[in-house]
C-alpha atoms as one frame of an Amber mdcrd trajectory, in Angstrom:
protein
   4.818  28.629 148.257   4.627  28.448 151.827   3.282  31.293 153.675   4.562
  32.258 157.304   1.893  34.191 159.558   1.992  36.171 162.424   1.061  34.856
 165.971  -1.380  36.820 167.986  -3.934  35.921 170.356  -3.023  32.443 170.383
  -3.410  31.500 166.843  -1.662  32.239 163.439  -2.801  35.273 161.632  -2.252
  36.187 158.077  -0.627  39.592 157.403  -2.689  42.435 156.106  -0.127  44.857
 155.172   0.557  43.662 151.459   4.211  43.890 152.511   6.165  40.881 152.444
   9.680  39.258 152.441  11.501  36.250 150.899  12.654  33.305 152.825  15.732
  31.209 151.363  16.611  27.911 151.280  20.478  28.922 152.021  21.316  25.259
 150.962  19.827  25.631 147.386  19.337  29.480 147.105  15.911  29.069 146.231
  13.198  31.033 147.817  11.125  28.633 149.841   8.504  30.796 151.861   7.251
  34.378 152.110   6.802  36.043 155.516   4.419  39.167 155.957   5.965  42.558
 157.173   3.602  44.022 159.884   2.297  47.499 159.785   1.840  49.446 162.702
  -1.919  48.856 162.995  -1.013  44.844 163.145   1.373  45.838 166.096  -1.255
  47.665 167.491  -3.637  44.536 167.569  -1.110  42.414 169.273  -0.142  44.993
 172.036  -3.939  45.423 172.486  -4.405  41.564 172.958  -1.327  41.399 175.147
  -2.153  44.368 177.490  -5.749  42.646 178.318  -4.055  39.077 178.672  -1.184
  40.251 180.889  -3.607  41.631 183.597  -4.742  37.790 184.308  -1.492  36.281
 183.559   0.117  38.763 186.264  -2.532  37.560 188.656  -1.708  34.004 188.252
   0.376  32.748 190.941   4.020  32.359 190.334   4.076  28.639 190.948   1.442
  28.089 188.516   3.313  30.160 185.866   6.486  27.865 186.600   4.250  25.048
 185.744   3.565  26.350 182.212   7.525  26.906 181.820   7.991  22.839 182.874
   5.377  21.880 180.289   6.801  24.107 177.725  10.302  22.654 178.763   9.128
  19.235 177.910   7.176  20.071 174.842  10.507  21.487 173.761  12.330  18.053
 174.331   9.657  16.192 172.772   9.599  18.513 169.510  13.457  18.827 169.296
  13.770  17.078 165.930  11.105  18.954 164.491  12.362  22.207 165.712  16.003
  21.539 164.721  15.198  20.740 161.010  12.772  23.666 160.613  15.727  25.883
 161.941  18.185  24.669 159.648  15.913  24.557 156.723  15.981  28.478 156.971
  19.193  29.246 158.947  21.617  27.069 157.240  23.398  25.762 160.098  23.738
  22.102 160.466  21.227  19.743 162.471  23.496  19.248 165.262  24.107  22.942
 165.771  20.336  23.798 165.526  19.810  21.298 168.380  22.376  23.129 170.531
  20.624  26.659 169.666  17.667  25.150 171.069  19.291  23.356 173.938  20.772
  26.653 175.329  17.450  28.452 174.987  15.768  25.538 176.703  18.468  25.833
 179.685  17.289  29.582 180.234  13.399  27.990 180.181  14.686  25.268 182.931
  16.245  28.695 184.999  12.725  30.504 184.479  11.082  27.536 186.215  12.261
  28.905 189.392  10.438  31.955 189.379   8.577  31.507 192.508  12.050  31.601
 194.301  13.592  34.512 191.890  10.784  36.831 192.631  10.881  36.634 196.366
  11.602  40.077 198.038  12.978  41.113 201.178  11.603  41.457 204.532  12.754
  43.466 207.905  10.543  42.994 211.132  11.003  45.823 213.458  12.866  48.415
 211.428  11.586  50.874 213.603   9.281  51.117 216.442   6.179  49.150 215.137
   7.612  49.283 211.618   8.162  46.400 209.434   9.620  46.975 205.759   9.214
  44.506 202.828   9.741  44.479 199.080   8.441  42.716 196.122   9.222  42.363
 192.520   6.333  43.311 190.338   6.139  42.644 186.224   6.302  45.710 183.870
   3.212  44.763 181.604   3.901  44.400 178.153   7.655  44.154 176.785   9.074
  43.141 173.608  11.947  41.658 171.929  13.531  42.080 168.593  15.923  39.302
 167.805  18.465  38.322 165.087  18.976  35.647 162.198  21.675  33.656 163.972
  20.154  32.165 167.126  16.520  32.055 166.166  15.348  29.695 169.107  17.545
  30.698 171.501  17.725  34.371 171.878  13.913  34.547 171.820  13.756  32.087
 174.538  16.360  33.914 176.580  14.070  36.869 176.265  10.568  35.695 176.945
  11.444  32.823 179.169  12.092  35.035 182.161   9.698  37.900 181.209   6.412
  35.691 180.806   7.591  33.696 183.947   7.632  36.826 185.892   4.079  38.034
 184.847   4.824  40.269 181.647   3.142  39.678 178.330   5.720  39.610 175.499
   5.809  40.929 171.720   8.552  38.969 169.728   9.756  40.456 166.872  12.257
  37.770 165.108  14.296  38.012 161.993  12.478  37.945 159.105  15.177  35.761
 157.373  14.409  32.740 159.655  10.958  33.246 161.300   9.103  29.738 161.087
  10.779  28.610 164.427   9.666  31.370 166.714   6.040  31.067 165.532   6.351
  27.515 166.300   7.703  28.079 169.883   4.791  30.343 170.225   2.258  27.676
 169.465   4.203  25.291 171.972   3.748  28.104 174.787  -0.045  27.858 174.022
  -0.135  23.974 174.213   1.929  24.245 177.418  -0.849  26.098 179.162   0.189
  29.682 178.342  -3.058  31.971 177.834  -3.693  33.338 174.428  -2.264  36.958
 173.896   0.511  36.690 176.561   3.053  35.770 173.661   2.854  37.136 170.471
   5.047  36.691 167.251   5.086  39.797 164.792   7.389  39.726 161.916   8.672
  42.695 160.231  11.365  45.069 159.132  12.691  48.199 160.338   9.352  49.991
 160.140   7.983  47.617 162.836  10.994  47.868 164.840  10.445  51.345 165.055
   6.832  50.969 165.847   7.820  48.708 168.698  10.363  51.507 170.097   7.736
  54.212 169.894   4.525  52.253 171.162   3.239  53.627 174.404   2.176  50.345
 175.961   5.507  48.632 175.521   7.404  49.185 178.601  10.709  47.289 178.181
  12.750  46.415 174.826  15.448  43.765 174.574  17.225  43.673 171.308  20.232
  41.764 169.802  21.987  42.585 166.358  24.396  44.752 165.261  26.081  47.555
 167.068  24.989  50.554 165.118  21.337  49.455 165.378  21.625  48.624 169.020
  22.895  51.938 169.954  20.028  53.674 167.855  17.537  51.368 169.680  18.717
  51.993 172.779  18.871  55.997 172.573  15.283  56.261 170.979  14.078  53.747
 173.469  15.705  55.353 176.499  14.609  58.840 175.458  10.970  57.645 175.662
  11.466  56.897 179.100  11.505  52.891 178.201  13.777  50.057 179.860  16.226
  49.066 177.295  18.979  46.449 176.938  20.502  46.078 173.579  23.508  43.658
 172.754  25.496  44.536 169.559  28.499  43.206 167.683  31.639  41.353 168.295
  35.065  40.648 167.468  36.332  38.048 170.013  39.890  37.210 170.612  41.785
  33.846 171.554  45.052  34.336 173.319  47.475  31.632 172.570  50.258  31.348
 175.270  53.423  29.357 174.398  52.756  26.538 177.542  48.733  26.270 175.816
  48.120  22.350 175.064  48.083  23.188 171.163  46.460  20.291 169.989  43.353
  20.906 172.219  43.371  24.841 171.421  43.555  24.212 167.841  40.626  21.908
 168.181  38.748  24.493 170.072  39.765  27.577 168.020  38.684  25.869 164.675
  34.932  24.905 166.177  34.701  28.216 167.554  35.825  30.076 164.528  34.110
  28.173 161.735  31.150  26.611 163.759  27.647  28.008 162.174  29.766  29.170
 159.549  31.056  31.830 161.975  27.550  33.381 162.185  27.927  33.975 165.718
  28.069  36.706 168.232  30.166  34.649 170.428  32.437  33.013 167.679  36.389
  33.300 167.869  37.307  35.224 164.499  40.690  36.429 165.798  43.687  34.060
 167.364  46.654  35.626 169.115  49.507  33.573 169.378  52.321  34.975 171.710
  55.766  34.533 170.482  56.911  33.688 167.006  57.222  29.930 167.890  53.659
  29.946 169.206  52.780  31.380 165.939  54.394  29.109 163.647  53.409  25.934
 165.644  49.563  27.156 165.731  49.451  28.034 161.893  50.973  24.837 161.038
  48.328  23.196 162.995  45.517  25.638 162.015  46.267  24.638 158.440  46.239
  20.762 158.899  42.707  20.998 160.643  41.306  23.284 158.300  42.064  21.063
 155.380  39.941  18.285 157.372  36.787  20.528 157.482  33.762  19.224 155.699
  31.519  21.972 154.457  28.072  20.566 153.658  23.934  20.941 153.569  22.556
  21.267 157.026  21.308  18.122 156.960  24.560  16.243 156.277  25.545  14.713
 159.556  28.856  14.565 158.732  29.259  18.286 157.817  31.158  20.697 160.336
  29.170  23.811 159.139  26.679  24.713 156.258  25.686  27.700 154.146  25.367
  31.386 155.523  22.031  32.804 155.737  21.605  34.793 152.293  23.157  35.514
 149.526  23.907  39.066 150.568  25.657  37.862 153.765  27.848  35.882 151.461
  28.665  38.785 149.286  29.569  41.096 152.441  31.901  38.220 153.881  33.689
  37.939 150.476  33.934  41.636 150.443  35.759  41.893 153.871  38.227  38.927
 152.353  38.890  41.054 149.320  39.322  44.019 151.814  41.648  42.293 154.027
  43.886  41.305 151.185  43.910  45.000 150.038  44.964  46.018 153.549  47.979
  43.476 153.443  47.003  40.723 155.282  48.483  37.536 154.093  45.698  35.214
 152.612  46.638  32.083 153.744  43.392  30.074 153.009  40.855  31.317 150.582
  37.508  30.424 150.935  36.006  32.378 148.135  34.737  30.107 145.220  33.923
  27.352 147.146  30.943  25.471 145.529  29.189  22.383 146.968  28.628  19.575
 144.239  24.727  19.548 143.589  24.353  22.819 145.314  26.139  25.284 143.490
  23.419  27.912 144.068  23.515  27.504 147.650  25.238  30.257 150.070  28.147
  28.320 150.812  31.696  29.839 151.365  34.930  27.774 152.523  37.117  28.422
 155.457  39.406  31.295 155.145  42.518  32.201 157.167  44.360  35.333 157.283
  48.064  35.622 159.076  50.079  38.906 160.106  46.742  40.597 160.668  47.293
  44.199 162.381  45.201  46.613 164.379  45.277  49.457 161.833  43.272  47.019
 159.474  39.578  47.755 158.896  38.845  44.064 159.001  40.363  43.565 162.222
  38.111  46.750 163.643  35.005  45.473 161.930  32.670  42.292 162.680  32.885
  39.751 159.291  30.380  37.261 160.935  31.386  34.572 158.773  33.878  31.700
 158.070  36.975  33.748 158.340  39.770  33.319 161.189  42.574  36.159 161.495
  45.974  35.452 163.109  47.523  38.514 164.864  50.736  38.003 166.325  51.865
  39.435 169.379  55.415  39.378 171.216  54.149  39.474 174.931  50.992  38.754
 176.955  50.540  42.574 177.828  50.819  43.194 173.716  48.133  40.522 173.461
  45.956  41.505 176.542  45.913  45.050 174.806  44.224  43.984 171.409  40.614
  42.918 172.908  41.072  45.525 175.525  41.278  48.337 172.891  38.998  47.179
 170.637  35.404  48.555 170.069  33.689  45.417 171.123  33.824  43.833 174.333
  31.751  40.585 173.848  33.879  37.640 174.706  37.605  36.637 174.883  39.522
  33.567 175.543  42.929  32.689 176.825  44.434  29.222 176.487  47.291  28.597
 178.753  48.620  26.144 181.330  49.701  28.911 183.398  47.039  29.855 186.360
  48.735  33.083 187.392  48.463  34.360 183.498  45.433  33.475 183.186  44.046
  34.973 186.801  45.615  37.881 185.803  44.356  38.078 182.283  40.714  37.469
 183.547  41.061  40.533 186.189  42.725  42.937 183.616  41.096  42.371 180.338
  38.310  44.733 179.204  35.616  42.618 177.954  32.488  41.427 179.391  32.731
  37.505 179.181  36.002  35.565 179.377  37.146  32.026 178.816  40.003  30.139
 180.292  40.754  27.336 178.135  37.090  27.763 177.150  36.725  28.863 173.511
  33.032  30.093 173.668  32.492  31.692 176.990  28.559  31.784 177.100  28.017
  32.089 180.731  25.423  29.010 181.944  21.684  30.494 182.344  21.911  30.918
 186.041  24.522  33.824 185.413  23.966  36.280 182.708  25.235  37.233 179.301
  26.470  40.462 178.554  29.151  42.473 176.690  31.067  45.760 177.264  31.643
  48.757 175.159  29.928  48.665 171.916  28.622  44.879 172.352  26.285  45.948
 175.025  23.936  49.069 175.494  22.451  48.334 178.861  23.038  48.193 182.663
  21.412  44.702 182.809  22.462  41.783 180.906  20.586  38.754 179.561  19.121
  36.092 181.483  19.722  34.912 184.942  18.773  36.996 187.710  19.349  40.174
 185.322  16.933  39.082 182.973  14.461  38.841 186.078  15.768  42.173 187.418
  15.186  43.653 183.792  11.572  42.509 183.288  10.448  43.078 186.853  10.284
  46.309 188.989  10.741  46.541 192.813   8.257  48.152 195.033   8.887  48.898
 198.721   6.391  48.694 201.502   6.686  50.280 204.929   4.058  49.228 207.425
   2.770  50.159 210.705  -0.088  48.782 212.517  -0.743  51.080 215.669  -2.802
  49.513 218.548  -6.335  51.386 219.040  -5.973  54.275 220.925  -2.271  54.872
 220.619  -0.551  58.645 220.324  -1.815  59.852 216.639   0.282  62.687 217.096
   2.217  63.802 213.346   5.564  65.350 212.851   6.845  67.910 210.320  10.347
  66.320 210.431  11.614  63.749 207.918  10.945  60.396 209.422  13.741  58.584
 210.927  14.360  55.243 212.659  16.194  56.949 215.725
């Protein structure tokens, strides 16, 4: 059986803790590999190597660090097919979706290639008599990222791209469910010219997560996962004076007004709700038609579109989506479907019991559709993270706007309309961090930033973009004066002023 390894000091390293986890093939249900679960001693070794490597890496000038990122970008493009196949084999998403996973990470690498400009500080000449003031951005040192299973390429690159370009060393703890792609990314970084030790991959479970949070040499932690864990990581890390950003769960809504292009809206909603089997924090699992006529038309068109969906193995080029990641996650989704029925939602399409011929042991679920979901239902309040779409009916835009605004999560929201005034008011007033207008998955481009509100994000700074650069650096401000020889050297006991 294939043995996955850590990546420390520029090479693969076998685990020594005698603790391992199983990595499944979601298409067949079989165990395909074993991943080591690191001990605190193994983490210590990675941090020690990272600390030594970071000092030299930070001294490399920014344009040379940028050249490494440029070469890494080239290697990602060259190895795209290999990476996508490896990703799909452990996650289960179809190959086209895996390529999208890699490409959205690559876009942040492209942004990070501009690090010489992004690190520039400010300068004021003559701020006072003979006094100039300037600022600089400096790396934090050793930083860490804890990433989820659903984007094993994209989210690690969202983190380590700007962190490493800014001069930090990085400890990556990827999900133990699909850990192979992060190791391969680290190898490609070395091939691109990154010094050994600057990027390390340490596998593990909650024990190594806690060790990362508590390690005194790790200055900052970026986390993506469930909201409960995100809140715990944020509180524990911040209590130790670390810089922490934690992105949590989501329950994104799509508001459909009567004047929307209904055919286009349905196409967008179907892809956003069922793509990647719904295992996206930016999926669209709740759709809110405004008005009974809108709801009736939307439901009919959704049913027709669902009937045309093709579920298949991840290598099937005609499949719209593949299996979910594990049997345990499949069982969790099925429990939520059963709970929604108990709560009184109308089960229009039931995805339970779906079996793909020849892959009956795979972790497949058919698409599920509920109607007449209400705000007092637990299944609306919580994140299902599967191929389940819920219809919540609203009588007015005001009522529709209130649903995502009062929800515990505030990651993303979309509105489908031809009315520019309504869309503008909605975007201004809705209490959600990322808004799409006729865009079903409003993930910002790499030179903006990604981050939700409320229990979707525990941080003052978002992921990637300039917020990413700010998160992985700290500002130093220098006030300087060069007096002429023999000038009056008299001091003052007053607070300095520029009058």
